[in-house]
Amino acid sequence: MSNSDHLTPSTVDGNTFVAMCLAHAGIDRMFGVVGIPVTSLANWAVQLGIRFIAFHNEQSAGYAASAYGYLTGRPGILLTVSGPGCVHGLAGLSNAMVNTWPMVLISGSCDQKDMGRGDFQELDQIEAVKPFSKYSAKATDITKIPSCVFSVLDWAVSGKPGGCYLDLPTDVLHQTVSETEAQKLIDDAESCRSKEVIAKPIVKHPEIEKAAALLRQAERPLIVFGKGAAFSRAEKALKTLVESTGIPFLPTPMGKGLLPDNHELAATAARSLAIGKCDVALIVGARLNWLLHFGEPPKWSKDVKFILVDVDKEEIELRKPCLGIVGDATKVVEMIHKEIKDDPFCLGKSHPWAEALTKKSKENVSKMEAQLAKDVVPFNFMTPMRIIRDAILQLGSPAPVVVSEGANTMDVGRSVLVQTEPRTRLDAGTWGTMGVGLGYCIAAAVASPERLVVAVEGDSGFGFSAMEVETLVRYQLPVVVIVFNNGGVYGGDRRNPEEITGPYKEDPAPTSFVPGASYHLLIEAFGGKGYLVGTPDELRSALSESFSARKPTVINVTIDPYAGAESGRLQHKN
């Protein structure tokens, strides 16, 4: 009898099997916080070639996974433990759903036989994720793992992208199958896998003809595009359409860069005039929600005709545009251009509409540049923002990914910072989510390793996830975090004397933080580089050094605590 007769077939447990399925499906990055019962899953994923980025907090890891889905077009994966780990992960999952980004939350859960008995970290997680996900699956047995993994990955990217959830009970993770059976189960699930969970809409040619006719007949046409167009990689198609027709364009905040902000047909600096006076607006991959004033007067003309291009039929039915086209942004824009190409038109620089927008843009830019030109010390928001803008532009291509969150910091940055390349701006997004900054930075650094990542953060926004600077250092990611430190939410204590009453009147204001907080020392505690700056020369020097070094850095910029204002919506004064 040979020794081999005593050998039993190799077995894999549920943790290993999940990692095998993810690797088979082409997943190469995961974000999360490990612990019972999923630590082994993370370790196996790493062995199988999946880079695992371990965070301190599931919220930040979830924001990273959601942004990774947006930047790559593939589902971002968040791994959490059961119960509270899953609940913390809902922040990222809900952010993915509202922004329509593909993401999958994978959580361990309690032993199935102990459900309802008060087991460790017990929670009905399938029920908990319902409001925040488009599809959920629970692997009730190890043999179900491949079909569950493939289904959540496919649903995340099909139709309107969004968040999906995979539940992995502890007992299933500890079950085993032979390697041979595991491979057969993967092959069987792959052969049954639907390549299109939701069939792609078929764009009808009469719709394209009507869109082209509306644009052709318009006196004041406008093209508006958003992050849905960015997700679709529609930049080339949009550039061709804009430049062949001469139609001015307006990006939403995360649509910035699909065409360069400094393009001659950019209407960003004349936004109020553009949306207030246009008679036909082609809206591509953007929703007529609060960011675009719901497409309603008084911001928009009551007579404007909307051509709404969206991958989601329900979105079009909700907005009731003049013309709705359900389809992929890139494909629809290409079809519209092809239709126009046979009977071309071009507004040209001397066209009254293009001329009016150019004139208004120049006026507004001149006013802003006059403000930016002044070196105000102690810093207001404009002076350091101009210095940061100039330093970023000097880097050229590939342009850094700019992450921005905060109240005044994000508002001012949206107007001042210049995006020249697609998907290089990440901000609070459709939901206005604060706390996304460090997670987005890490996602961008992992998704686009050739790009520097520059975060321009308010001190309040930074505080949500500041501990993740240790994660930056641990993985040596090329991220420079610039904190606008004005001592609080919107700034210091803004209360009137009559508001400072009651038994706790000696407490700091609800908007106040410790004045002069040394945020730069936080990253130095972990071996990163920190700078404290308060003058233009100090800021220029810190930016020059940190951009060259491409190492984890925090630049703590001292801002006048009374320089900002309360802000919660987009304020466009042009």
Coordinates of C-alpha atoms in Angstrom, one line a residue, residues 90-504:
L90 CA -24.5 50.6 5.7
A91 CA -23.0 54.1 5.5
G92 CA -21.0 53.1 2.4
L93 CA -23.7 50.9 1.0
S94 CA -26.3 53.7 1.2
N95 CA -23.8 56.2 -0.3
A96 CA -23.3 53.8 -3.3
M97 CA -27.0 53.5 -3.7
V98 CA -27.8 57.2 -3.8
N99 CA -24.8 58.0 -6.1
T100 CA -25.7 54.9 -8.2
W101 CA -22.2 53.3 -7.9
P102 CA -21.6 49.6 -8.0
M103 CA -20.7 48.1 -4.6
V104 CA -21.1 44.9 -2.7
L105 CA -21.2 44.7 1.1
I106 CA -20.2 41.3 2.4
S107 CA -20.8 40.6 6.1
G108 CA -20.4 37.6 8.3
S109 CA -23.5 36.8 10.3
C110 CA -24.4 34.6 13.3
D111 CA -24.8 30.8 13.2
Q112 CA -28.1 30.0 11.5
K113 CA -29.3 27.6 14.2
D114 CA -28.8 30.3 16.9
M115 CA -30.7 33.0 15.1
G116 CA -33.3 34.5 17.4
R117 CA -31.6 33.2 20.6
G118 CA -29.4 36.2 21.3
D119 CA -26.3 34.9 19.5
F120 CA -23.0 36.9 19.4
Q121 CA -23.6 40.1 17.2
E122 CA -27.0 38.7 16.1
L123 CA -28.9 40.8 13.6
D124 CA -31.3 40.1 10.8
Q125 CA -28.9 41.6 8.3
I126 CA -30.9 40.9 5.2
E127 CA -33.7 43.0 6.6
A128 CA -31.4 45.7 7.8
V129 CA -29.8 46.3 4.4
K130 CA -33.2 46.4 2.5
P131 CA -33.5 50.2 2.3
F132 CA -29.9 50.6 1.2
S133 CA -29.5 47.9 -1.4
K134 CA -30.9 46.8 -4.8
Y135 CA -30.4 43.1 -4.2
S136 CA -29.4 40.7 -1.4
A137 CA -28.3 37.1 -1.2
K138 CA -27.7 34.8 1.7
A139 CA -25.5 31.7 1.4
T140 CA -27.5 29.2 3.5
D141 CA -25.1 26.4 2.7
I142 CA -21.5 26.2 1.4
T143 CA -22.7 24.8 -2.0
K144 CA -24.7 28.1 -2.5
I145 CA -21.7 30.3 -2.2
P146 CA -20.7 30.6 -5.9
S147 CA -24.2 31.4 -7.2
C148 CA -24.6 34.0 -4.4
V149 CA -21.2 35.6 -5.0
F150 CA -21.8 35.9 -8.8
S151 CA -25.4 37.2 -8.4
V152 CA -24.5 40.1 -6.1
L153 CA -21.5 41.1 -8.3
D154 CA -23.7 41.0 -11.5
W155 CA -26.6 42.9 -9.9
A156 CA -24.3 45.6 -8.7
V157 CA -23.3 46.7 -12.2
S158 CA -26.5 45.8 -14.1
G159 CA -29.1 48.4 -15.1
K160 CA -28.8 51.3 -12.7
P161 CA -25.6 50.5 -10.7
G162 CA -25.9 50.4 -7.0
G163 CA -25.2 48.6 -3.7
C164 CA -25.8 44.8 -3.2
Y165 CA -25.4 42.7 -0.1
L166 CA -24.0 39.2 0.6
D167 CA -24.7 37.5 3.9
L168 CA -22.4 34.7 5.1
P169 CA -23.5 32.8 8.2
T170 CA -20.8 31.6 10.5
D171 CA -21.8 28.0 10.2
V172 CA -21.5 28.2 6.4
L173 CA -18.1 29.7 6.6
H174 CA -17.0 26.7 8.7
Q175 CA -18.5 24.1 6.4
T176 CA -16.1 22.3 4.0
V177 CA -16.2 20.7 0.5
S178 CA -13.5 19.0 -1.5
E179 CA -11.4 21.1 -3.9
T180 CA -12.8 19.0 -6.7
E181 CA -16.4 19.7 -5.7
A182 CA -15.6 23.4 -5.1
Q183 CA -14.3 23.8 -8.6
K184 CA -17.3 22.0 -10.0
L185 CA -19.7 24.2 -8.1
I186 CA -17.9 27.3 -9.4
D187 CA -18.0 26.0 -13.0
D188 CA -21.7 25.2 -12.7
A189 CA -22.6 28.6 -11.2
E190 CA -20.5 30.3 -14.0
S191 CA -22.4 28.4 -16.7
C192 CA -25.8 29.5 -15.2
R193 CA -24.6 33.0 -14.7
S194 CA -26.7 35.6 -16.4
K195 CA -24.4 38.0 -18.3
E196 CA -27.1 40.6 -18.3
V197 CA -29.2 40.4 -15.0
I198 CA -31.1 43.4 -16.3
A199 CA -31.1 43.6 -20.1
K200 CA -29.6 46.7 -21.6
P201 CA -32.2 49.0 -23.0
I202 CA -32.5 49.2 -26.8
V203 CA -32.3 52.8 -27.9
K204 CA -34.9 53.5 -30.5
H205 CA -33.8 55.5 -33.6
P206 CA -36.9 57.8 -33.6
E207 CA -35.9 59.1 -30.1
I208 CA -32.4 59.9 -31.4
E209 CA -33.9 61.7 -34.4
K210 CA -36.2 63.8 -32.1
A211 CA -33.2 64.7 -29.8
A212 CA -31.2 65.8 -32.8
A213 CA -34.1 67.8 -34.2
L214 CA -34.7 69.6 -30.8
L215 CA -31.0 70.5 -30.5
R216 CA -30.9 71.7 -34.1
Q217 CA -34.0 73.9 -33.7
A218 CA -32.9 75.3 -30.4
E219 CA -31.8 79.0 -30.1
R220 CA -30.1 78.5 -26.8
P221 CA -29.2 74.8 -26.4
L222 CA -27.2 73.5 -23.4
I223 CA -25.6 70.1 -22.6
V224 CA -25.4 69.2 -19.0
F225 CA -23.6 66.1 -17.9
G226 CA -22.9 64.4 -14.5
K227 CA -21.2 61.6 -12.9
G228 CA -23.4 59.1 -14.6
A229 CA -21.7 60.2 -17.9
A230 CA -18.3 59.9 -16.1
F231 CA -19.1 56.4 -15.0
S232 CA -20.1 55.5 -18.6
R233 CA -16.7 56.9 -19.9
A234 CA -18.6 59.3 -22.1
E235 CA -15.9 61.9 -22.3
K236 CA -14.8 61.3 -25.8
A237 CA -18.3 61.1 -27.2
L238 CA -19.3 64.3 -25.3
K239 CA -16.2 66.2 -26.6
T240 CA -17.0 65.2 -30.2
L241 CA -20.7 66.3 -29.8
V242 CA -19.8 69.6 -28.1
E243 CA -17.1 70.6 -30.5
S244 CA -18.9 69.6 -33.7
T245 CA -22.1 71.4 -32.7
G246 CA -20.7 74.3 -30.7
I247 CA -23.2 73.7 -27.9
P248 CA -22.1 75.1 -24.5
F249 CA -21.9 72.6 -21.7
L250 CA -22.3 72.6 -17.9
P251 CA -20.9 69.8 -15.7
T252 CA -22.3 68.9 -12.3
P253 CA -19.7 68.9 -9.6
M254 CA -18.4 65.3 -10.2
G255 CA -18.9 65.7 -14.0
K256 CA -16.1 68.3 -13.9
G257 CA -13.2 67.2 -16.0
L258 CA -15.1 65.1 -18.6
L259 CA -14.3 68.1 -20.7
P260 CA -11.7 70.5 -19.3
D261 CA -13.1 73.2 -17.0
N262 CA -11.1 75.8 -19.1
H263 CA -12.7 74.7 -22.4
E264 CA -14.0 77.6 -24.4
L265 CA -17.5 76.2 -24.4
A266 CA -17.6 75.6 -20.7
A267 CA -20.5 77.5 -19.1
T268 CA -19.7 76.7 -15.5
A269 CA -18.7 80.3 -14.7
A270 CA -22.1 81.5 -16.2
R271 CA -24.2 78.7 -14.6
S272 CA -27.2 80.9 -13.6
L273 CA -27.4 82.4 -17.1
A274 CA -26.9 79.0 -18.8
I275 CA -29.7 77.2 -16.9
G276 CA -31.9 80.2 -16.6
K277 CA -32.0 81.1 -20.3
C278 CA -31.5 77.8 -22.2
D279 CA -34.5 76.6 -24.3
V280 CA -33.3 73.0 -24.9
A281 CA -31.2 71.1 -22.3
L282 CA -29.6 67.7 -23.1
I283 CA -29.1 66.2 -19.7
V284 CA -26.7 63.2 -19.8
G285 CA -26.1 61.0 -16.8
A286 CA -27.3 63.6 -14.3
R287 CA -30.5 63.8 -12.4
L288 CA -32.9 66.7 -12.2
N289 CA -32.7 66.6 -8.4
W290 CA -31.6 69.3 -5.9
L291 CA -28.2 69.7 -7.5
L292 CA -30.0 70.9 -10.7
H293 CA -32.8 72.7 -8.9
F294 CA -35.3 69.9 -9.9
G295 CA -35.4 71.3 -13.4
E296 CA -37.9 73.9 -12.3
P297 CA -38.4 77.6 -12.3
P298 CA -37.2 80.1 -11.1
K299 CA -33.7 78.7 -11.7
W300 CA -34.8 77.2 -15.1
S301 CA -37.0 78.8 -17.7
K302 CA -40.6 77.5 -17.4
D303 CA -40.5 76.8 -21.2
V304 CA -37.2 74.8 -21.3
K305 CA -37.4 71.4 -23.1
F306 CA -35.4 68.7 -21.4
I307 CA -33.9 65.7 -23.2
L308 CA -33.1 63.4 -20.4
V309 CA -30.6 60.5 -21.1
D310 CA -30.4 58.0 -18.2
V311 CA -29.8 54.3 -17.8
D312 CA -32.8 54.2 -15.5
K313 CA -36.3 54.2 -16.9
E314 CA -37.8 55.1 -13.5
E315 CA -35.7 58.2 -13.3
I316 CA -37.0 59.4 -16.6
E317 CA -40.6 58.6 -15.6
L318 CA -40.1 60.6 -12.4
R319 CA -38.9 63.7 -14.1
K320 CA -41.3 63.7 -17.1
P321 CA -39.0 65.4 -19.6
C322 CA -40.0 66.6 -23.1
L323 CA -38.0 63.6 -24.3
G324 CA -36.6 60.7 -22.3
I325 CA -34.0 58.3 -23.7
V326 CA -33.3 55.2 -21.6
G327 CA -29.7 54.0 -22.4
D328 CA -26.0 54.1 -21.7
A329 CA -24.7 57.7 -21.8
T330 CA -21.8 57.0 -24.2
K331 CA -23.9 55.1 -26.7
V332 CA -26.7 57.6 -26.7
V333 CA -24.4 60.6 -27.2
E334 CA -22.6 58.8 -30.0
M335 CA -25.9 58.1 -31.7
I336 CA -27.0 61.7 -31.4
H337 CA -23.8 62.9 -32.9
K338 CA -24.1 60.4 -35.8
E339 CA -27.6 61.6 -36.5
I340 CA -26.4 65.3 -36.5
K341 CA -23.3 64.5 -38.5
D342 CA -25.3 63.8 -41.7
D343 CA -26.8 67.3 -41.5
P344 CA -24.3 69.3 -39.4
F345 CA -24.7 72.6 -37.6
C346 CA -22.3 74.6 -35.4
L347 CA -23.3 77.5 -33.3
G348 CA -19.8 79.0 -33.6
K349 CA -18.2 81.6 -31.2
S350 CA -20.1 84.5 -32.7
H351 CA -23.5 82.9 -32.2
P352 CA -25.5 85.2 -29.8
W353 CA -26.0 82.4 -27.2
A354 CA -22.4 81.2 -27.1
E355 CA -21.3 84.9 -27.1
A356 CA -23.5 85.8 -24.2
L357 CA -22.3 82.9 -22.1
T358 CA -18.6 83.6 -22.9
K359 CA -19.1 87.2 -22.0
K360 CA -20.8 86.4 -18.7
S361 CA -18.2 83.7 -17.9
K362 CA -15.3 86.2 -18.4
E363 CA -17.0 88.8 -16.2
N364 CA -17.6 86.3 -13.4
V365 CA -14.1 84.8 -13.7
S366 CA -12.6 88.3 -13.6
K367 CA -14.5 89.1 -10.4
M368 CA -13.3 85.8 -8.8
E369 CA -9.7 86.2 -10.0
A370 CA -9.7 89.7 -8.4
Q371 CA -10.7 88.2 -5.1
L372 CA -8.2 85.3 -5.6
A373 CA -5.3 87.7 -6.4
K374 CA -5.2 89.1 -2.9
D375 CA -3.0 87.5 -0.4
V376 CA -5.2 87.6 2.7
V377 CA -3.5 86.7 6.0
P378 CA -4.8 85.3 8.3
F379 CA -6.0 83.1 5.5
N380 CA -9.6 83.4 4.2
F381 CA -10.7 80.4 2.0
M382 CA -9.8 82.0 -1.3
T383 CA -6.1 82.7 -0.8
P384 CA -5.0 79.1 0.0
M385 CA -7.4 77.7 -2.5
R386 CA -5.8 79.7 -5.3
I387 CA -2.3 78.5 -4.2
I388 CA -3.5 74.9 -4.1
R389 CA -5.1 75.3 -7.6
D390 CA -1.9 76.7 -9.1
A391 CA 0.2 73.9 -7.5
I392 CA -2.1 71.2 -8.9
L393 CA -2.2 72.7 -12.4
Q394 CA 1.6 72.8 -12.4
L395 CA 1.7 69.0 -12.1
G396 CA 0.1 68.6 -15.5
S397 CA -0.9 65.1 -16.6
P398 CA -1.8 62.7 -15.2
A399 CA -3.8 65.1 -13.1
P400 CA -4.2 64.4 -9.5
V401 CA -7.5 63.1 -8.2
V402 CA -9.0 65.9 -6.0
V403 CA -11.1 64.8 -3.1
S404 CA -13.2 67.6 -1.5
E405 CA -15.5 67.7 1.5
G406 CA -16.6 70.3 4.0
A407 CA -19.0 73.2 3.9
N408 CA -17.1 76.4 2.8
T409 CA -14.1 74.3 1.8
M410 CA -16.0 72.2 -0.7
D411 CA -18.1 75.2 -2.0
V412 CA -15.1 77.4 -2.6
G413 CA -13.1 74.5 -4.0
R414 CA -15.8 73.7 -6.5
S415 CA -15.5 77.2 -8.0
V416 CA -11.7 77.6 -7.8
L417 CA -10.1 74.2 -8.4
V418 CA -9.8 73.3 -12.0
Q419 CA -10.5 69.8 -13.3
T420 CA -8.9 68.9 -16.7
E421 CA -9.3 65.1 -16.8
P422 CA -12.3 62.8 -16.2
R423 CA -13.1 61.3 -12.9
T424 CA -10.5 63.4 -11.0
R425 CA -13.0 65.0 -8.6
L426 CA -14.7 63.2 -5.7
D427 CA -16.9 65.2 -3.3
A428 CA -19.9 64.8 -1.0
G429 CA -22.0 63.8 -4.0
T430 CA -25.7 63.5 -4.5
W431 CA -26.4 62.7 -0.8
G432 CA -24.0 65.5 0.5
T433 CA -22.3 62.9 2.6
M434 CA -19.7 64.2 5.1
G435 CA -16.9 61.9 6.2
V436 CA -16.2 60.4 2.8
G437 CA -12.8 62.1 2.4
L438 CA -10.2 59.6 3.7
G439 CA -12.1 56.6 2.3
Y440 CA -12.3 58.3 -1.1
C441 CA -8.6 59.2 -1.0
I442 CA -7.6 55.5 -0.3
A443 CA -10.0 54.3 -3.1
A444 CA -8.5 56.8 -5.6
A445 CA -4.9 55.9 -4.7
V446 CA -5.7 52.1 -5.0
A447 CA -7.7 52.6 -8.3
S448 CA -5.3 55.0 -10.0
P449 CA -1.8 54.4 -8.6
E450 CA -0.3 56.6 -11.3
R451 CA -2.1 59.7 -10.0
L452 CA -1.3 61.7 -6.9
V453 CA -4.4 62.2 -4.6
V454 CA -5.0 65.6 -3.1
A455 CA -7.7 66.0 -0.5
V456 CA -9.0 69.5 0.3
E457 CA -10.9 69.0 3.5
G458 CA -12.7 71.2 6.1
D459 CA -11.6 70.4 9.6
S460 CA -15.1 69.0 10.4
G461 CA -15.1 66.7 7.3
F462 CA -11.6 65.5 8.1
G463 CA -12.6 64.7 11.7
F464 CA -15.1 62.0 10.6
S465 CA -12.3 59.7 9.5
A466 CA -9.0 61.3 10.6
M467 CA -7.7 58.0 12.1
E468 CA -7.5 56.6 8.6
V469 CA -4.3 58.7 8.1
E470 CA -2.7 55.7 9.8
T471 CA -4.0 53.6 6.9
L472 CA -2.4 56.0 4.4
V473 CA 0.9 55.5 6.2
R474 CA 0.6 51.7 6.5
Y475 CA 0.1 51.3 2.8
Q476 CA 2.4 54.2 1.8
L477 CA -0.3 55.7 -0.4
P478 CA 0.5 58.9 -2.4
V479 CA -2.1 61.1 -0.6
V480 CA -1.7 64.7 0.5
V481 CA -4.5 65.8 2.8
I482 CA -4.9 69.5 3.2
V483 CA -7.0 70.5 6.2
F484 CA -8.6 74.0 6.2
N485 CA -8.5 74.5 10.0
N486 CA -11.0 77.2 11.0
G487 CA -11.8 75.8 14.4
G488 CA -15.2 74.3 13.8
V489 CA -18.2 73.5 11.6
Y490 CA -18.4 76.6 9.4
G491 CA -15.9 78.3 11.7
G492 CA -15.6 79.3 15.4
D493 CA -18.4 80.4 17.7
R494 CA -21.0 82.3 15.6
R495 CA -23.6 82.7 18.3
N496 CA -25.2 86.0 19.2
P497 CA -24.8 87.1 22.9
E498 CA -28.5 86.4 23.5
E499 CA -28.0 82.8 22.4
I500 CA -25.4 82.1 25.0
T501 CA -27.6 81.4 28.0
G502 CA -28.8 78.5 30.1
P503 CA -27.0 76.1 32.5
Y504 CA -24.3 75.0 29.9

